[in-house]
Amino acid sequence: MLHFVFKRILMAVPTLLIMAVTVFVLIRLIPGDPAALMLGDLATPASLADLRERLGLDQSLPVQFGIWFGNVLRGDFGISITSSQPVLPLVLDRFWISARVVLIAVLLASLFAVPAGMIAAWRQNSGTDLFLVGLATLLYSIPTFWLGLLLLLFLGLQLNWLPVVGYVSFSEDPWAALLYIVMPVMTLFLHEMGVLIRMSRASTLEVLRLDYITHARAKGLSESAVLWRHAFKNAFGPTWTLIGLVLGNLLGGIAVVETVFTIPGLGRLLVDAIFARDYPVIQGCLLFVAFVYVAVNLVVDLLYPVFDPRVTAE
């Protein structure tokens, strides 16, 4: 098991290094001079040259990357141009806001979608199956921003059940904070439930065709026992992998939902930094998202043998 964990961690290192190089190169391709942006109207040729020297912008690109990546390894992601705050604490503060919304949404989607997909497979080609597959296709086809706007229109404006936009910290008012994240969570929950229902159904159909399922039925076990005691573990493995991918994708792509509901999360921070050309924050957000994505998929790989007994940690 330790060998398996060590091998997976070693495989993640080149991915993070490639992502760091990619982020660095993409930021350098953005038009504009970071030093001129930081100084603004106070920029003079002498002050620009001095700031470029302090930031290392007068060095070659390989040297700049070495300086930046060395600072990153020490936990120094730089200073935000717009807020003058250290980038890493800023990213971490916003990340926990996004993570709270995403984790709740993925947990609820998994709890509802996995049983629904298994039931659809169990009742293949029945009315229940057609309804669940149609519902999953519809939910997955609706863009998250449109789904969020529909929820804002009906639940927020017409029915006035929930606050429309904004965010309240749980430390300030837990009940108000919960109300403010209901619609963002519901948006992600409905969209990702469509994906997970289809995957759960497909993997369960594959397992239900195996010989050991036929043997279990031949022993006289009830269909519910066959489904939950024998098919569930083997069918859940591919769905567990997809849950990890969904979780990583949402943490990296929640910017649309956060913009619709004006949630000050990591995605909103990245969008604001792009408009403000806040290069240190953009680099920090992209690299941190890449790290989270790799870490989530590493955890999924490590836990896969737990959920699928056919797989061994070697």
CSV table of C-alpha atoms in Angstrom, one decimal:
chain,number,residue,atom,x,y,z
A,1,MET,CA,0.0,0.0,0.0
A,2,LEU,CA,2.8,2.4,0.8
A,3,HIS,CA,4.5,1.6,-2.5
A,4,PHE,CA,1.2,2.4,-4.2
A,5,VAL,CA,0.8,5.7,-2.4
A,6,PHE,CA,4.4,6.7,-3.1
A,7,LYS,CA,4.1,5.9,-6.8
A,8,ARG,CA,0.9,8.0,-7.1
A,9,ILE,CA,2.5,10.9,-5.4
A,10,LEU,CA,5.5,10.7,-7.8
A,11,MET,CA,3.1,10.6,-10.7
A,12,ALA,CA,1.5,13.8,-9.5
A,13,VAL,CA,4.8,15.8,-9.3
A,14,PRO,CA,5.4,16.1,-13.1
A,15,THR,CA,1.8,17.1,-13.5
A,16,LEU,CA,2.1,20.0,-11.1
A,17,LEU,CA,5.5,21.0,-12.6
A,18,ILE,CA,4.0,21.1,-16.2
A,19,MET,CA,1.0,23.1,-14.8
A,20,ALA,CA,3.4,25.6,-13.2
A,21,VAL,CA,5.3,26.1,-16.4
A,22,THR,CA,2.0,26.4,-18.4
A,23,VAL,CA,0.6,29.0,-15.9
A,24,PHE,CA,3.9,31.0,-16.0
A,25,VAL,CA,4.0,31.1,-19.8
A,26,LEU,CA,0.3,32.0,-20.2
A,27,ILE,CA,0.6,34.9,-17.8
A,28,ARG,CA,3.7,36.2,-19.7
A,29,LEU,CA,1.7,36.1,-22.9
A,30,ILE,CA,-0.9,38.5,-21.6
A,31,PRO,CA,-0.4,42.0,-23.1
A,32,GLY,CA,0.7,44.7,-20.8
A,33,ASP,CA,3.5,45.5,-18.3
A,34,PRO,CA,2.8,44.4,-14.7
A,35,ALA,CA,5.2,47.0,-13.4
A,36,ALA,CA,3.4,49.8,-15.3
A,37,LEU,CA,0.1,48.5,-13.9
A,38,MET,CA,1.3,48.4,-10.4
A,39,LEU,CA,2.7,52.0,-10.5
A,40,GLY,CA,-0.3,53.4,-12.5
A,41,ASP,CA,-0.2,57.1,-13.2
A,42,LEU,CA,2.9,57.5,-11.0
A,43,ALA,CA,5.0,55.5,-13.4
A,44,THR,CA,8.3,57.1,-14.6
A,45,PRO,CA,11.0,55.4,-16.6
A,46,ALA,CA,13.2,55.3,-13.5
A,47,SER,CA,10.5,53.9,-11.2
A,48,LEU,CA,9.5,51.3,-13.9
A,49,ALA,CA,13.1,50.2,-14.3
A,50,ASP,CA,13.5,49.9,-10.5
A,51,LEU,CA,10.3,47.9,-10.0
A,52,ARG,CA,11.1,45.6,-12.9
A,53,GLU,CA,14.4,44.9,-11.3
A,54,ARG,CA,12.8,44.2,-7.9
A,55,LEU,CA,10.2,41.9,-9.5
A,56,GLY,CA,12.9,40.1,-11.6
A,57,LEU,CA,11.1,41.2,-14.8
A,58,ASP,CA,14.4,42.4,-16.3
A,59,GLN,CA,15.7,38.8,-16.2
A,60,SER,CA,15.3,36.1,-18.9
A,61,LEU,CA,12.2,34.0,-18.8
A,62,PRO,CA,13.9,30.8,-17.4
A,63,VAL,CA,15.5,32.9,-14.6
A,64,GLN,CA,12.1,34.5,-13.9
A,65,PHE,CA,10.5,31.1,-13.7
A,66,GLY,CA,13.2,29.8,-11.4
A,67,ILE,CA,12.7,32.8,-9.0
A,68,TRP,CA,8.9,32.5,-9.1
A,69,PHE,CA,8.8,28.8,-8.7
A,70,GLY,CA,11.3,28.9,-5.9
A,71,ASN,CA,9.2,31.4,-4.1
A,72,VAL,CA,6.1,29.2,-4.6
A,73,LEU,CA,7.9,26.2,-3.1
A,74,ARG,CA,8.5,28.4,0.0
A,75,GLY,CA,4.8,29.3,0.1
A,76,ASP,CA,5.3,32.8,-1.3
A,77,PHE,CA,2.9,33.4,-4.2
A,78,GLY,CA,3.6,37.1,-4.4
A,79,ILE,CA,1.7,40.2,-3.5
A,80,SER,CA,-1.7,41.2,-5.1
A,81,ILE,CA,-1.4,44.3,-7.3
A,82,THR,CA,-4.9,45.6,-6.5
A,83,SER,CA,-5.2,44.8,-2.7
A,84,SER,CA,-1.5,44.7,-1.7
A,85,GLN,CA,-2.2,41.5,0.2
A,86,PRO,CA,-0.2,38.3,0.2
A,87,VAL,CA,-1.7,36.1,-2.5
A,88,LEU,CA,-1.6,32.7,-0.7
A,89,PRO,CA,-3.7,33.8,2.3
A,90,LEU,CA,-6.1,35.6,0.0
A,91,VAL,CA,-6.5,32.5,-2.2
A,92,LEU,CA,-7.0,30.2,0.9
A,93,ASP,CA,-9.7,32.5,2.3
A,94,ARG,CA,-11.6,32.5,-0.9
A,95,PHE,CA,-11.1,28.8,-1.5
A,96,TRP,CA,-12.9,27.8,1.7
A,97,ILE,CA,-16.0,29.7,0.6
A,98,SER,CA,-16.0,27.9,-2.8
A,99,ALA,CA,-15.1,24.5,-1.2
A,100,ARG,CA,-18.1,24.8,1.2
A,101,VAL,CA,-20.5,25.3,-1.7
A,102,VAL,CA,-19.0,22.6,-3.9
A,103,LEU,CA,-18.6,19.9,-1.2
A,104,ILE,CA,-22.2,20.3,-0.1
A,105,ALA,CA,-23.4,20.2,-3.8
A,106,VAL,CA,-21.4,17.1,-4.7
A,107,LEU,CA,-22.3,15.3,-1.5
A,108,LEU,CA,-26.0,15.8,-2.1
A,109,ALA,CA,-25.7,15.0,-5.8
A,110,SER,CA,-24.0,11.7,-4.9
A,111,LEU,CA,-26.5,10.7,-2.3
A,112,PHE,CA,-29.4,11.2,-4.7
A,113,ALA,CA,-27.8,10.3,-8.1
A,114,VAL,CA,-26.1,7.0,-7.2
A,115,PRO,CA,-29.3,5.3,-5.9
A,116,ALA,CA,-31.3,6.8,-8.7
A,117,GLY,CA,-28.9,5.5,-11.4
A,118,MET,CA,-28.9,2.0,-9.8
A,119,ILE,CA,-32.7,2.0,-9.7
A,120,ALA,CA,-32.8,3.1,-13.4
A,121,ALA,CA,-30.5,0.2,-14.3
A,122,TRP,CA,-32.5,-2.3,-12.2
A,123,ARG,CA,-35.7,-1.2,-14.0
A,124,GLN,CA,-34.1,-0.9,-17.5
A,125,ASN,CA,-36.4,0.2,-20.3
A,126,SER,CA,-39.3,0.8,-17.9
A,127,GLY,CA,-41.1,4.0,-17.3
A,128,THR,CA,-38.9,4.7,-14.2
A,129,ASP,CA,-35.8,4.2,-16.3
A,130,LEU,CA,-37.0,6.5,-19.1
A,131,PHE,CA,-38.0,9.2,-16.6
A,132,LEU,CA,-34.7,9.1,-14.7
A,133,VAL,CA,-32.6,9.1,-17.9
A,134,GLY,CA,-34.7,11.9,-19.4
A,135,LEU,CA,-34.3,13.9,-16.2
A,136,ALA,CA,-30.6,13.4,-16.1
A,137,THR,CA,-30.2,14.4,-19.7
A,138,LEU,CA,-32.2,17.5,-19.1
A,139,LEU,CA,-30.3,18.6,-16.0
A,140,TYR,CA,-26.9,18.0,-17.6
A,141,SER,CA,-27.9,19.9,-20.8
A,142,ILE,CA,-28.9,23.1,-19.0
A,143,PRO,CA,-25.9,25.4,-18.5
A,144,THR,CA,-25.2,26.3,-14.9
A,145,PHE,CA,-25.5,30.0,-15.4
A,146,TRP,CA,-28.9,29.6,-17.0
A,147,LEU,CA,-30.0,27.2,-14.3
A,148,GLY,CA,-28.8,29.7,-11.6
A,149,LEU,CA,-30.7,32.5,-13.3
A,150,LEU,CA,-33.9,30.5,-13.4
A,151,LEU,CA,-33.6,29.7,-9.7
A,152,LEU,CA,-33.0,33.4,-9.0
A,153,LEU,CA,-36.1,34.3,-11.0
A,154,PHE,CA,-38.5,31.8,-9.3
A,155,LEU,CA,-37.2,31.2,-5.8
A,156,GLY,CA,-35.7,34.7,-5.3
A,157,LEU,CA,-37.8,37.2,-7.2
A,158,GLN,CA,-41.2,35.7,-7.7
A,159,LEU,CA,-41.6,33.5,-4.6
A,160,ASN,CA,-39.3,35.5,-2.4
A,161,TRP,CA,-38.3,32.4,-0.5
A,162,LEU,CA,-34.5,33.0,-0.6
A,163,PRO,CA,-32.2,36.0,-0.8
A,164,VAL,CA,-31.3,36.8,-4.4
A,165,VAL,CA,-27.6,37.6,-4.4
A,166,GLY,CA,-24.8,38.2,-1.8
A,167,TYR,CA,-23.0,36.3,0.9
A,168,VAL,CA,-22.9,36.2,4.6
A,169,SER,CA,-20.1,34.5,6.6
A,170,PHE,CA,-21.1,31.6,8.8
A,171,SER,CA,-19.2,33.2,11.7
A,172,GLU,CA,-21.4,36.3,11.4
A,173,ASP,CA,-24.9,34.7,11.0
A,174,PRO,CA,-25.0,30.9,10.4
A,175,TRP,CA,-28.7,30.9,9.4
A,176,ALA,CA,-28.4,33.8,7.0
A,177,ALA,CA,-25.2,32.2,5.6
A,178,LEU,CA,-27.1,29.0,5.0
A,179,LEU,CA,-29.9,30.8,3.2
A,180,TYR,CA,-27.5,32.6,0.9
A,181,ILE,CA,-25.8,29.4,-0.3
A,182,VAL,CA,-29.0,27.4,-0.9
A,183,MET,CA,-29.4,28.5,-4.5
A,184,PRO,CA,-25.7,28.2,-5.5
A,185,VAL,CA,-25.6,24.7,-4.0
A,186,MET,CA,-28.9,23.8,-5.7
A,187,THR,CA,-27.6,24.9,-9.1
A,188,LEU,CA,-24.5,22.8,-8.8
A,189,PHE,CA,-26.4,19.9,-7.2
A,190,LEU,CA,-29.0,19.7,-10.1
A,191,HIS,CA,-26.4,20.0,-12.8
A,192,GLU,CA,-24.0,17.4,-11.5
A,193,MET,CA,-26.8,15.0,-10.5
A,194,GLY,CA,-27.5,14.6,-14.2
A,195,VAL,CA,-23.9,13.5,-14.8
A,196,LEU,CA,-23.8,11.1,-11.9
A,197,ILE,CA,-27.2,9.4,-12.6
A,198,ARG,CA,-26.0,8.5,-16.1
A,199,MET,CA,-22.7,7.1,-14.9
A,200,SER,CA,-24.3,5.2,-12.0
A,201,ARG,CA,-26.8,3.7,-14.4
A,202,ALA,CA,-24.2,2.7,-17.0
A,203,SER,CA,-21.8,1.1,-14.4
A,204,THR,CA,-24.7,-0.8,-12.7
A,205,LEU,CA,-26.0,-2.2,-16.0
A,206,GLU,CA,-22.5,-3.5,-16.7
A,207,VAL,CA,-22.3,-5.2,-13.3
A,208,LEU,CA,-25.8,-6.7,-13.5
A,209,ARG,CA,-24.7,-8.6,-16.6
A,210,LEU,CA,-21.9,-10.4,-14.8
A,211,ASP,CA,-22.0,-14.1,-14.0
A,212,TYR,CA,-21.8,-13.7,-10.2
A,213,ILE,CA,-25.1,-11.6,-10.3
A,214,THR,CA,-26.8,-14.4,-12.2
A,215,HIS,CA,-25.4,-16.8,-9.5
A,216,ALA,CA,-26.8,-14.7,-6.7
A,217,ARG,CA,-30.2,-14.6,-8.3
A,218,ALA,CA,-30.1,-18.4,-8.8
A,219,LYS,CA,-29.6,-18.8,-5.1
A,220,GLY,CA,-33.0,-17.2,-4.5
A,221,LEU,CA,-31.8,-13.8,-3.2
A,222,SER,CA,-34.3,-10.9,-3.6
A,223,GLU,CA,-33.6,-8.3,-6.2
A,224,SER,CA,-32.9,-5.6,-3.5
A,225,ALA,CA,-30.3,-7.9,-1.9
A,226,VAL,CA,-28.7,-8.6,-5.3
A,227,LEU,CA,-28.7,-4.9,-6.1
A,228,TRP,CA,-27.4,-3.4,-2.8
A,229,ARG,CA,-25.4,-6.3,-1.3
A,230,HIS,CA,-23.7,-7.6,-4.5
A,231,ALA,CA,-23.9,-5.1,-7.3
A,232,PHE,CA,-23.4,-1.8,-5.4
A,233,LYS,CA,-19.7,-2.1,-4.5
A,234,ASN,CA,-18.6,-3.1,-8.0
A,235,ALA,CA,-20.9,-0.6,-9.7
A,236,PHE,CA,-19.8,2.3,-7.5
A,237,GLY,CA,-16.2,2.2,-8.5
A,238,PRO,CA,-16.5,4.1,-11.8
A,239,THR,CA,-19.0,6.5,-10.3
A,240,TRP,CA,-16.5,7.2,-7.5
A,241,THR,CA,-13.9,8.2,-10.1
A,242,LEU,CA,-16.4,10.5,-11.7
A,243,ILE,CA,-17.3,12.1,-8.4
A,244,GLY,CA,-13.6,12.9,-7.9
A,245,LEU,CA,-13.4,14.5,-11.4
A,246,VAL,CA,-16.6,16.4,-10.8
A,247,LEU,CA,-15.3,17.7,-7.5
A,248,GLY,CA,-12.1,18.9,-9.1
A,249,ASN,CA,-13.8,20.4,-12.1
A,250,LEU,CA,-16.3,22.3,-9.9
A,251,LEU,CA,-13.5,23.7,-7.6
A,252,GLY,CA,-11.8,25.0,-10.7
A,253,GLY,CA,-14.8,26.1,-12.7
A,254,ILE,CA,-17.2,27.6,-10.1
A,255,ALA,CA,-16.5,31.1,-11.3
A,256,VAL,CA,-19.7,31.2,-13.4
A,257,VAL,CA,-22.0,30.3,-10.4
A,258,GLU,CA,-20.1,32.7,-8.1
A,259,THR,CA,-20.5,35.5,-10.5
A,260,VAL,CA,-24.2,34.9,-10.9
A,261,PHE,CA,-24.8,34.8,-7.1
A,262,THR,CA,-22.0,37.3,-6.3
A,263,ILE,CA,-20.3,34.9,-3.9
A,264,PRO,CA,-16.8,36.0,-3.0
A,265,GLY,CA,-15.1,32.7,-3.7
A,266,LEU,CA,-12.1,31.5,-5.5
A,267,GLY,CA,-13.7,31.7,-8.9
A,268,ARG,CA,-14.9,35.2,-8.4
A,269,LEU,CA,-11.4,36.2,-7.2
A,270,LEU,CA,-9.9,34.8,-10.4
A,271,VAL,CA,-12.4,36.7,-12.6
A,272,ASP,CA,-11.8,39.9,-10.8
A,273,ALA,CA,-8.0,39.4,-11.0
A,274,ILE,CA,-8.3,38.8,-14.8
A,275,PHE,CA,-10.2,42.0,-15.3
A,276,ALA,CA,-7.7,44.0,-13.1
A,277,ARG,CA,-4.7,42.2,-14.7
A,278,ASP,CA,-3.6,41.2,-11.2
A,279,TYR,CA,-0.9,38.8,-12.4
A,280,PRO,CA,0.2,37.4,-9.1
A,281,VAL,CA,-3.4,36.6,-8.1
A,282,ILE,CA,-4.1,35.0,-11.5
A,283,GLN,CA,-0.9,32.8,-11.2
A,284,GLY,CA,-1.7,31.9,-7.6
A,285,CYS,CA,-5.4,31.0,-8.3
A,286,LEU,CA,-4.5,28.9,-11.4
A,287,LEU,CA,-1.7,27.0,-9.7
A,288,PHE,CA,-3.7,26.4,-6.5
A,289,VAL,CA,-6.7,25.1,-8.6
A,290,ALA,CA,-4.3,22.7,-10.4
A,291,PHE,CA,-2.9,21.5,-7.0
A,292,VAL,CA,-6.4,20.9,-5.7
A,293,TYR,CA,-7.4,19.0,-8.8
A,294,VAL,CA,-4.3,16.8,-8.6
A,295,ALA,CA,-4.8,16.3,-4.9
A,296,VAL,CA,-8.5,15.3,-5.3
A,297,ASN,CA,-7.7,12.8,-8.0
A,298,LEU,CA,-4.9,11.4,-5.9
A,299,VAL,CA,-7.3,10.8,-3.0
A,300,VAL,CA,-9.7,9.2,-5.4
A,301,ASP,CA,-7.0,6.8,-6.7
A,302,LEU,CA,-6.0,5.9,-3.2
A,303,LEU,CA,-9.5,5.2,-2.1
A,304,TYR,CA,-10.6,3.3,-5.3
A,305,PRO,CA,-9.6,-0.1,-3.9
A,306,VAL,CA,-11.9,0.5,-0.9
A,307,PHE,CA,-15.0,1.0,-3.1
A,308,ASP,CA,-14.2,-1.5,-5.8
A,309,PRO,CA,-13.0,-4.9,-4.5
A,310,ARG,CA,-11.8,-5.9,-7.9
A,311,VAL,CA,-9.0,-3.4,-7.8
A,312,THR,CA,-5.9,-3.9,-5.6
A,313,ALA,CA,-3.4,-1.2,-4.5
A,314,GLU,CA,-0.2,-2.3,-6.2
